[in-house]
PDB file of C-alpha atoms in Angstrom:
ATOM      1  CA  ASN A   1      14.482  12.807   7.344  1.00 65.00           C
ATOM      2  CA  ALA A   2      13.745  10.024   9.313  1.00 75.00           C
ATOM      3  CA  GLY A   3       9.836   9.807   7.978  1.00 92.00           C
ATOM      4  CA  VAL A   4       8.978   5.883   9.157  1.00 94.00           C
ATOM      5  CA  THR A   5      11.291   3.627  10.825  1.00 95.00           C
ATOM      6  CA  GLN A   6      10.425   0.388  11.156  1.00 96.00           C
ATOM      7  CA  THR A   7      12.203  -2.218  13.231  1.00 96.00           C
ATOM      8  CA  PRO A   8      14.021  -4.674  12.719  1.00 97.00           C
ATOM      9  CA  LYS A   9      14.531  -5.200   9.211  1.00 95.00           C
ATOM     10  CA  PHE A  10      14.683  -9.316   9.616  1.00 96.00           C
ATOM     11  CA  GLN A  11      13.251 -11.498  12.033  1.00 96.00           C
ATOM     12  CA  VAL A  12      12.999 -15.372  12.365  1.00 97.00           C
ATOM     13  CA  LEU A  13      10.757 -17.057  14.811  1.00 96.00           C
ATOM     14  CA  LYS A  14      10.100 -20.279  15.839  1.00 97.00           C
ATOM     15  CA  THR A  15       6.098 -21.237  16.085  1.00 97.00           C
ATOM     16  CA  GLY A  16       5.061 -20.476  18.843  1.00 97.00           C
ATOM     17  CA  GLN A  17       7.092 -17.465  19.970  1.00 97.00           C
ATOM     18  CA  SER A  18       6.044 -13.854  20.376  1.00 96.00           C
ATOM     19  CA  MET A  19       7.712 -10.637  18.813  1.00 96.00           C
ATOM     20  CA  THR A  20       6.759  -7.175  18.608  1.00 97.00           C
ATOM     21  CA  LEU A  21       7.644  -5.491  15.312  1.00 98.00           C
ATOM     22  CA  GLN A  22       8.017  -1.858  16.260  1.00 98.00           C
ATOM     23  CA  CYS A  23       7.094   1.544  13.940  1.00 98.00           C
ATOM     24  CA  ALA A  24       7.713   4.685  14.652  1.00 97.00           C
ATOM     25  CA  GLN A  25       7.281   7.731  12.605  1.00 96.00           C
ATOM     26  CA  ASP A  26       8.363  11.457  13.246  1.00 95.00           C
ATOM     27  CA  MET A  27       5.798  13.243  10.795  1.00 91.00           C
ATOM     28  CA  ASN A  28       3.197  14.027  13.501  1.00 91.00           C
ATOM     29  CA  HIS A  29       0.890  12.068  11.604  1.00 90.00           C
ATOM     30  CA  GLU A  30      -2.187  10.922  13.092  1.00 88.00           C
ATOM     31  CA  TYR A  31      -2.734   8.561  11.183  1.00 88.00           C
ATOM     32  CA  MET A  32      -1.151   4.580  11.014  1.00 91.00           C
ATOM     33  CA  SER A  33      -1.352   1.228   9.576  1.00 92.00           C
ATOM     34  CA  TRP A  34       0.281  -2.201   9.386  1.00 95.00           C
ATOM     35  CA  TYR A  35      -0.129  -4.089   6.288  1.00 94.00           C
ATOM     36  CA  ARG A  36       1.633  -7.798   5.282  1.00 96.00           C
ATOM     37  CA  GLN A  37       2.546  -8.497   1.745  1.00 94.00           C
ATOM     38  CA  ASP A  38       2.547 -11.651   0.455  1.00 92.00           C
ATOM     39  CA  PRO A  39       3.083 -12.933  -3.587  1.00 85.00           C
ATOM     40  CA  GLY A  40       0.149 -12.341  -5.128  1.00 80.00           C
ATOM     41  CA  MET A  41      -1.973 -10.931  -2.631  1.00 83.00           C
ATOM     42  CA  GLY A  42      -0.707  -7.467  -2.604  1.00 86.00           C
ATOM     43  CA  LEU A  43      -0.460  -5.723   0.847  1.00 90.00           C
ATOM     44  CA  ARG A  44      -3.900  -6.485   3.502  1.00 91.00           C
ATOM     45  CA  LEU A  45      -4.672  -4.548   5.791  1.00 90.00           C
ATOM     46  CA  ILE A  46      -3.697  -5.533   9.200  1.00 94.00           C
ATOM     47  CA  HIS A  47      -4.686  -3.240  11.976  1.00 94.00           C
ATOM     48  CA  TYR A  48      -4.808   1.066  11.731  1.00 90.00           C
ATOM     49  CA  SER A  49      -4.626   3.094  14.487  1.00 90.00           C
ATOM     50  CA  VAL A  50      -6.981   7.306  13.474  1.00 86.00           C
ATOM     51  CA  GLY A  51      -4.742   8.376  16.635  1.00 88.00           C
ATOM     52  CA  ALA A  52      -3.149   8.096  20.055  1.00 91.00           C
ATOM     53  CA  GLY A  53      -5.895   5.483  21.844  1.00 92.00           C
ATOM     54  CA  ILE A  54      -7.479   4.478  19.024  1.00 91.00           C
ATOM     55  CA  THR A  55      -7.086   1.314  16.897  1.00 92.00           C
ATOM     56  CA  ASP A  56      -9.253  -0.623  14.498  1.00 90.00           C
ATOM     57  CA  GLN A  57      -9.103  -3.826  12.780  1.00 90.00           C
ATOM     58  CA  GLY A  58      -8.573  -3.859   9.182  1.00 88.00           C
ATOM     59  CA  GLU A  59      -9.244  -7.091   6.650  1.00 87.00           C
ATOM     60  CA  VAL A  60      -7.040  -9.777   8.156  1.00 94.00           C
ATOM     61  CA  PRO A  61      -6.446  -8.725  12.404  1.00 95.00           C
ATOM     62  CA  ASN A  62      -6.625 -12.415  13.431  1.00 96.00           C
ATOM     63  CA  GLY A  63      -2.771 -13.658  15.182  1.00 96.00           C
ATOM     64  CA  TYR A  64      -1.760  -9.744  15.984  1.00 97.00           C
ATOM     65  CA  ASN A  65      -2.606  -6.997  18.564  1.00 97.00           C
ATOM     66  CA  VAL A  66      -1.477  -3.424  18.090  1.00 97.00           C
ATOM     67  CA  SER A  67      -1.749  -0.331  20.681  1.00 96.00           C
ATOM     68  CA  ARG A  68      -0.963   3.386  20.162  1.00 96.00           C
ATOM     69  CA  SER A  69      -0.408   4.814  23.502  1.00 96.00           C
ATOM     70  CA  THR A  70       1.510   8.390  21.600  1.00 96.00           C
ATOM     71  CA  THR A  71       1.553   9.594  18.130  1.00 94.00           C
ATOM     72  CA  GLU A  72       4.795   8.023  16.971  1.00 96.00           C
ATOM     73  CA  ASP A  73       4.948   4.856  17.769  1.00 97.00           C
ATOM     74  CA  PHE A  74       2.445   1.495  16.169  1.00 98.00           C
ATOM     75  CA  PRO A  75       4.032  -1.688  17.376  1.00 98.00           C
ATOM     76  CA  LEU A  76       2.604  -4.843  16.219  1.00 98.00           C
ATOM     77  CA  ARG A  77       2.450  -7.475  18.127  1.00 98.00           C
ATOM     78  CA  LEU A  78       2.648 -11.492  17.580  1.00 96.00           C
ATOM     79  CA  LEU A  79       1.458 -13.157  20.189  1.00 92.00           C
ATOM     80  CA  SER A  80       1.901 -16.719  19.019  1.00 96.00           C
ATOM     81  CA  ALA A  81       3.678 -17.121  15.869  1.00 96.00           C
ATOM     82  CA  ALA A  82       2.888 -19.168  13.282  1.00 97.00           C
ATOM     83  CA  PRO A  83       4.452 -20.553   9.519  1.00 97.00           C
ATOM     84  CA  SER A  84       1.441 -18.965   8.063  1.00 96.00           C
ATOM     85  CA  GLN A  85       2.438 -14.929   9.485  1.00 97.00           C
ATOM     86  CA  THR A  86       6.063 -15.630   7.191  1.00 97.00           C
ATOM     87  CA  SER A  87       5.637 -12.132   5.287  1.00 97.00           C
ATOM     88  CA  VAL A  88       6.721  -9.028   4.652  1.00 95.00           C
ATOM     89  CA  TYR A  89       5.487  -6.778   6.926  1.00 97.00           C
ATOM     90  CA  PHE A  90       4.947  -2.709   6.134  1.00 95.00           C
ATOM     91  CA  CYS A  91       4.197  -0.327   8.540  1.00 96.00           C
ATOM     92  CA  ALA A  92       2.612   3.989   6.771  1.00 93.00           C
ATOM     93  CA  SER A  93       1.361   6.853   8.676  1.00 92.00           C
ATOM     94  CA  SER A  94      -0.191   9.852   6.619  1.00 88.00           C
ATOM     95  CA  THR A  95      -1.783  12.888   8.157  1.00 81.00           C
ATOM     96  CA  ASP A  96      -5.099  13.527   5.972  1.00 65.00           C
ATOM     97  CA  ARG A  97      -8.287  13.032   7.895  1.00 59.00           C
ATOM     98  CA  VAL A  98      -9.856  11.890   4.277  1.00 54.00           C
ATOM     99  CA  PRO A  99      -7.717   9.132   2.532  1.00 59.00           C
ATOM    100  CA  GLY A 100      -4.678  10.451   1.400  1.00 67.00           C
ATOM    101  CA  GLU A 101      -0.835   9.530   0.734  1.00 80.00           C
ATOM    102  CA  LEU A 102       0.817   7.061   2.558  1.00 88.00           C
ATOM    103  CA  PHE A 103       4.313   7.551   4.216  1.00 90.00           C
ATOM    104  CA  PHE A 104       6.037   3.717   3.832  1.00 91.00           C
ATOM    105  CA  GLY A 105       8.945   2.327   5.848  1.00 93.00           C
ATOM    106  CA  GLU A 106      10.896  -0.128   4.761  1.00 91.00           C
ATOM    107  CA  GLY A 107       9.456  -3.292   5.743  1.00 93.00           C
ATOM    108  CA  SER A 108      10.152  -5.807   8.069  1.00 96.00           C
ATOM    109  CA  ARG A 109      11.232  -9.420   6.826  1.00 96.00           C
ATOM    110  CA  LEU A 110       9.549 -12.290   9.731  1.00 97.00           C
ATOM    111  CA  THR A 111      10.142 -15.546   8.847  1.00 97.00           C
ATOM    112  CA  VAL A 112       8.546 -18.111  11.233  1.00 97.00           C
ATOM    113  CA  LEU A 113       9.611 -21.675  11.454  1.00 96.00           C
TER     114      LEU A 113
ATOM    115  CA  ALA B   1     -17.001  -2.951   0.886  1.00 72.00           C
ATOM    116  CA  GLN B   2     -14.311  -1.335  -1.330  1.00 77.00           C
ATOM    117  CA  SER B   3     -12.169  -3.757  -3.300  1.00 85.00           C
ATOM    118  CA  VAL B   4      -9.780  -3.748  -5.779  1.00 92.00           C
ATOM    119  CA  THR B   5      -8.791  -5.949  -8.917  1.00 94.00           C
ATOM    120  CA  GLN B   6      -5.569  -5.791 -11.223  1.00 96.00           C
ATOM    121  CA  PRO B   7      -6.291  -8.584 -13.494  1.00 96.00           C
ATOM    122  CA  ASP B   8      -3.051  -8.672 -15.137  1.00 95.00           C
ATOM    123  CA  ILE B   9      -0.564  -9.839 -12.450  1.00 94.00           C
ATOM    124  CA  HIS B  10       3.216  -9.752 -14.988  1.00 96.00           C
ATOM    125  CA  ILE B  11       3.459  -7.253 -18.158  1.00 97.00           C
ATOM    126  CA  THR B  12       6.426  -7.550 -20.350  1.00 97.00           C
ATOM    127  CA  VAL B  13       6.715  -3.954 -22.512  1.00 97.00           C
ATOM    128  CA  SER B  14      10.035  -2.875 -24.358  1.00 97.00           C
ATOM    129  CA  GLU B  15      11.662  -0.043 -23.515  1.00 96.00           C
ATOM    130  CA  GLY B  16      10.417   3.277 -25.273  1.00 97.00           C
ATOM    131  CA  ALA B  17       6.838   1.209 -26.214  1.00 97.00           C
ATOM    132  CA  SER B  18       4.089   2.627 -24.227  1.00 97.00           C
ATOM    133  CA  LEU B  19       2.476   0.722 -21.066  1.00 97.00           C
ATOM    134  CA  GLU B  20      -1.222   0.686 -19.991  1.00 97.00           C
ATOM    135  CA  LEU B  21      -2.108  -0.858 -16.868  1.00 98.00           C
ATOM    136  CA  ARG B  22      -5.190  -2.091 -15.463  1.00 98.00           C
ATOM    137  CA  CYS B  23      -7.595  -1.653 -12.371  1.00 97.00           C
ATOM    138  CA  ASN B  24     -10.675  -2.095 -11.769  1.00 96.00           C
ATOM    139  CA  TYR B  25     -12.634  -0.840  -8.318  1.00 93.00           C
ATOM    140  CA  SER B  26     -16.031  -1.840  -6.423  1.00 88.00           C
ATOM    141  CA  TYR B  27     -17.238   0.684  -4.510  1.00 79.00           C
ATOM    142  CA  GLY B  28     -20.567   1.734  -3.967  1.00 68.00           C
ATOM    143  CA  ALA B  29     -19.841   5.676  -3.543  1.00 72.00           C
ATOM    144  CA  THR B  30     -17.438   8.404  -5.116  1.00 72.00           C
ATOM    145  CA  PRO B  31     -13.690   6.050  -4.370  1.00 82.00           C
ATOM    146  CA  TYR B  32     -10.897   7.503  -3.559  1.00 87.00           C
ATOM    147  CA  LEU B  33      -7.903   6.096  -6.108  1.00 91.00           C
ATOM    148  CA  PHE B  34      -4.267   5.701  -5.843  1.00 94.00           C
ATOM    149  CA  TRP B  35      -1.458   4.634  -7.888  1.00 96.00           C
ATOM    150  CA  TYR B  36       2.026   3.149  -5.658  1.00 96.00           C
ATOM    151  CA  VAL B  37       4.963   1.651  -6.863  1.00 96.00           C
ATOM    152  CA  GLN B  38       7.425  -0.351  -5.426  1.00 93.00           C
ATOM    153  CA  SER B  39      10.968  -0.993  -6.313  1.00 90.00           C
ATOM    154  CA  PRO B  40      13.005  -4.472  -5.309  1.00 84.00           C
ATOM    155  CA  GLY B  41      13.557  -4.436  -1.451  1.00 80.00           C
ATOM    156  CA  GLN B  42      11.542  -0.693  -1.419  1.00 82.00           C
ATOM    157  CA  GLY B  43       8.754  -0.067   0.552  1.00 83.00           C
ATOM    158  CA  LEU B  44       5.605   2.108  -1.551  1.00 90.00           C
ATOM    159  CA  GLN B  45       6.313   5.059  -3.519  1.00 91.00           C
ATOM    160  CA  LEU B  46       2.904   7.286  -4.344  1.00 92.00           C
ATOM    161  CA  LEU B  47       2.397   7.997  -7.721  1.00 95.00           C
ATOM    162  CA  LEU B  48      -0.860   9.411  -8.240  1.00 94.00           C
ATOM    163  CA  LYS B  49      -4.302  10.121  -6.617  1.00 91.00           C
ATOM    164  CA  TYR B  50      -7.813  10.500  -7.846  1.00 91.00           C
ATOM    165  CA  PHE B  51      -9.980  12.433  -5.314  1.00 85.00           C
ATOM    166  CA  SER B  52     -11.923  14.860  -7.354  1.00 82.00           C
ATOM    167  CA  GLY B  53     -12.120  16.817 -10.218  1.00 85.00           C
ATOM    168  CA  ASP B  54     -10.759  16.234 -13.897  1.00 87.00           C
ATOM    169  CA  THR B  55     -11.102  12.640 -14.658  1.00 90.00           C
ATOM    170  CA  LEU B  56      -7.511  12.556 -15.987  1.00 95.00           C
ATOM    171  CA  VAL B  57      -4.723  12.906 -13.599  1.00 95.00           C
ATOM    172  CA  GLN B  58      -1.162  13.544 -13.742  1.00 96.00           C
ATOM    173  CA  GLY B  59       1.583  11.779 -11.304  1.00 95.00           C
ATOM    174  CA  ILE B  60       5.083  11.636 -11.306  1.00 94.00           C
ATOM    175  CA  LYS B  61       8.464   9.970 -13.669  1.00 93.00           C
ATOM    176  CA  GLY B  62       5.469  10.734 -16.486  1.00 96.00           C
ATOM    177  CA  PHE B  63       2.483   8.704 -15.579  1.00 97.00           C
ATOM    178  CA  GLU B  64      -1.362   9.406 -15.354  1.00 97.00           C
ATOM    179  CA  ALA B  65      -4.250   7.737 -14.995  1.00 98.00           C
ATOM    180  CA  GLU B  66      -8.130   8.402 -16.303  1.00 96.00           C
ATOM    181  CA  PHE B  67     -11.004   7.476 -13.974  1.00 94.00           C
ATOM    182  CA  LYS B  68     -13.943   6.410 -15.540  1.00 94.00           C
ATOM    183  CA  ARG B  69     -16.961   6.062 -13.215  1.00 90.00           C
ATOM    184  CA  SER B  70     -18.963   3.982 -15.968  1.00 91.00           C
ATOM    185  CA  GLN B  71     -16.525   1.352 -16.317  1.00 93.00           C
ATOM    186  CA  SER B  72     -15.523   1.264 -12.486  1.00 92.00           C
ATOM    187  CA  SER B  73     -11.973   1.760 -13.490  1.00 95.00           C
ATOM    188  CA  PHE B  74      -8.623   4.070 -12.889  1.00 96.00           C
ATOM    189  CA  ASN B  75      -5.904   2.278 -14.915  1.00 98.00           C
ATOM    190  CA  LEU B  76      -2.213   3.833 -15.048  1.00 98.00           C
ATOM    191  CA  ARG B  77      -0.281   4.957 -18.643  1.00 98.00           C
ATOM    192  CA  LYS B  78       2.554   5.665 -19.522  1.00 98.00           C
ATOM    193  CA  PRO B  79       3.167   7.078 -23.014  1.00 97.00           C
ATOM    194  CA  SER B  80       6.914   5.764 -23.222  1.00 97.00           C
ATOM    195  CA  VAL B  81       8.559   3.284 -20.516  1.00 97.00           C
ATOM    196  CA  HIS B  82      12.266   3.323 -19.579  1.00 96.00           C
ATOM    197  CA  TRP B  83      14.103   0.939 -17.829  1.00 95.00           C
ATOM    198  CA  SER B  84      14.170   1.942 -15.022  1.00 94.00           C
ATOM    199  CA  ASP B  85       9.991   1.794 -14.625  1.00 96.00           C
ATOM    200  CA  ALA B  86      11.173  -1.823 -13.863  1.00 96.00           C
ATOM    201  CA  ALA B  87       9.180  -2.670 -10.470  1.00 96.00           C
ATOM    202  CA  GLU B  88       5.443  -3.520  -9.133  1.00 95.00           C
ATOM    203  CA  TYR B  89       2.289  -0.970  -9.233  1.00 97.00           C
ATOM    204  CA  PHE B  90      -0.459  -1.054  -7.091  1.00 95.00           C
ATOM    205  CA  CYS B  91      -3.438   0.260  -7.444  1.00 95.00           C
ATOM    206  CA  ALA B  92      -5.412   1.112  -4.253  1.00 92.00           C
ATOM    207  CA  VAL B  93      -9.071   2.390  -2.978  1.00 89.00           C
ATOM    208  CA  GLY B  94     -10.037   4.701  -0.168  1.00 83.00           C
ATOM    209  CA  ALA B  95     -13.347   4.828   1.100  1.00 72.00           C
ATOM    210  CA  LYS B  96     -14.563   8.432   1.267  1.00 59.00           C
ATOM    211  CA  TYR B  97     -15.423  10.035   5.092  1.00 55.00           C
ATOM    212  CA  SER B  98     -13.475   7.025   6.382  1.00 55.00           C
ATOM    213  CA  SER B  99     -10.178   6.862   8.205  1.00 55.00           C
ATOM    214  CA  ALA B 100      -6.738   7.982   6.111  1.00 53.00           C
ATOM    215  CA  SER B 101      -5.609   4.706   7.213  1.00 56.00           C
ATOM    216  CA  LYS B 102      -7.966   2.751   5.605  1.00 73.00           C
ATOM    217  CA  ILE B 103      -6.804   1.607   2.117  1.00 82.00           C
ATOM    218  CA  ILE B 104      -7.211  -1.167   0.199  1.00 86.00           C
ATOM    219  CA  PHE B 105      -4.911  -2.286  -2.070  1.00 90.00           C
ATOM    220  CA  GLY B 106      -4.889  -4.338  -4.878  1.00 92.00           C
ATOM    221  CA  SER B 107      -3.055  -7.785  -5.877  1.00 93.00           C
ATOM    222  CA  GLY B 108      -0.133  -6.045  -7.889  1.00 94.00           C
ATOM    223  CA  THR B 109       1.195  -5.738 -11.604  1.00 96.00           C
ATOM    224  CA  ARG B 110       5.087  -6.859 -11.806  1.00 96.00           C
ATOM    225  CA  LEU B 111       6.148  -4.612 -14.941  1.00 97.00           C
ATOM    226  CA  SER B 112       9.312  -6.429 -16.669  1.00 97.00           C
ATOM    227  CA  ILE B 113      11.457  -3.653 -19.622  1.00 96.00           C
ATOM    228  CA  ARG B 114      12.140  -5.311 -22.325  1.00 94.00           C
ATOM    229  CA  PRO B 115      15.364  -4.031 -23.895  1.00 88.00           C
TER     230      PRO B 115
END
């Protein structure tokens, strides 16, 4: 079972470059989220989606865009990367309409120089 | 707005000793509460969750947690830790009637095990 798949696992960018972190799930989950993890700050919610065509902002949305054209995919776009976006990014999905168990990908480590 | 506080950044316990990790939450209504564990280089795995009912919940790997509304706490416990329990532990709160995706995490507690 693939579960939640994130690509790439590692990426180095220069300031100002753009890139997309890919996230795909094969569990037919309605709900998908992006978190960033920084030392001492835990996981902070960037954006989330409650279904195809519906997205909303989390705690730290600035500098990131998302879209949800299909149930399976939830890409995270960095339009103009900044060193402050150096972090480990996790995608998660869930099947419940009420807060439930999140299934996480293995993470994508991004470094912005 | 919901929030979670884990006051202990790093805890070290001896193998075989008991463990308690603290978690305090802030939310106006009845929250949904979770504990997740993250092993090095891995994503997060759900240990246990509380939605309603019995305030003492059992999870995987021998962990349990107790919801105390009067103290706004949801502390994680294990009677006897094993070296494999060394990891980072995150408490999380989800808002009731909110979407499943909007779950807020605490800053985490790193657990080290002394041989």
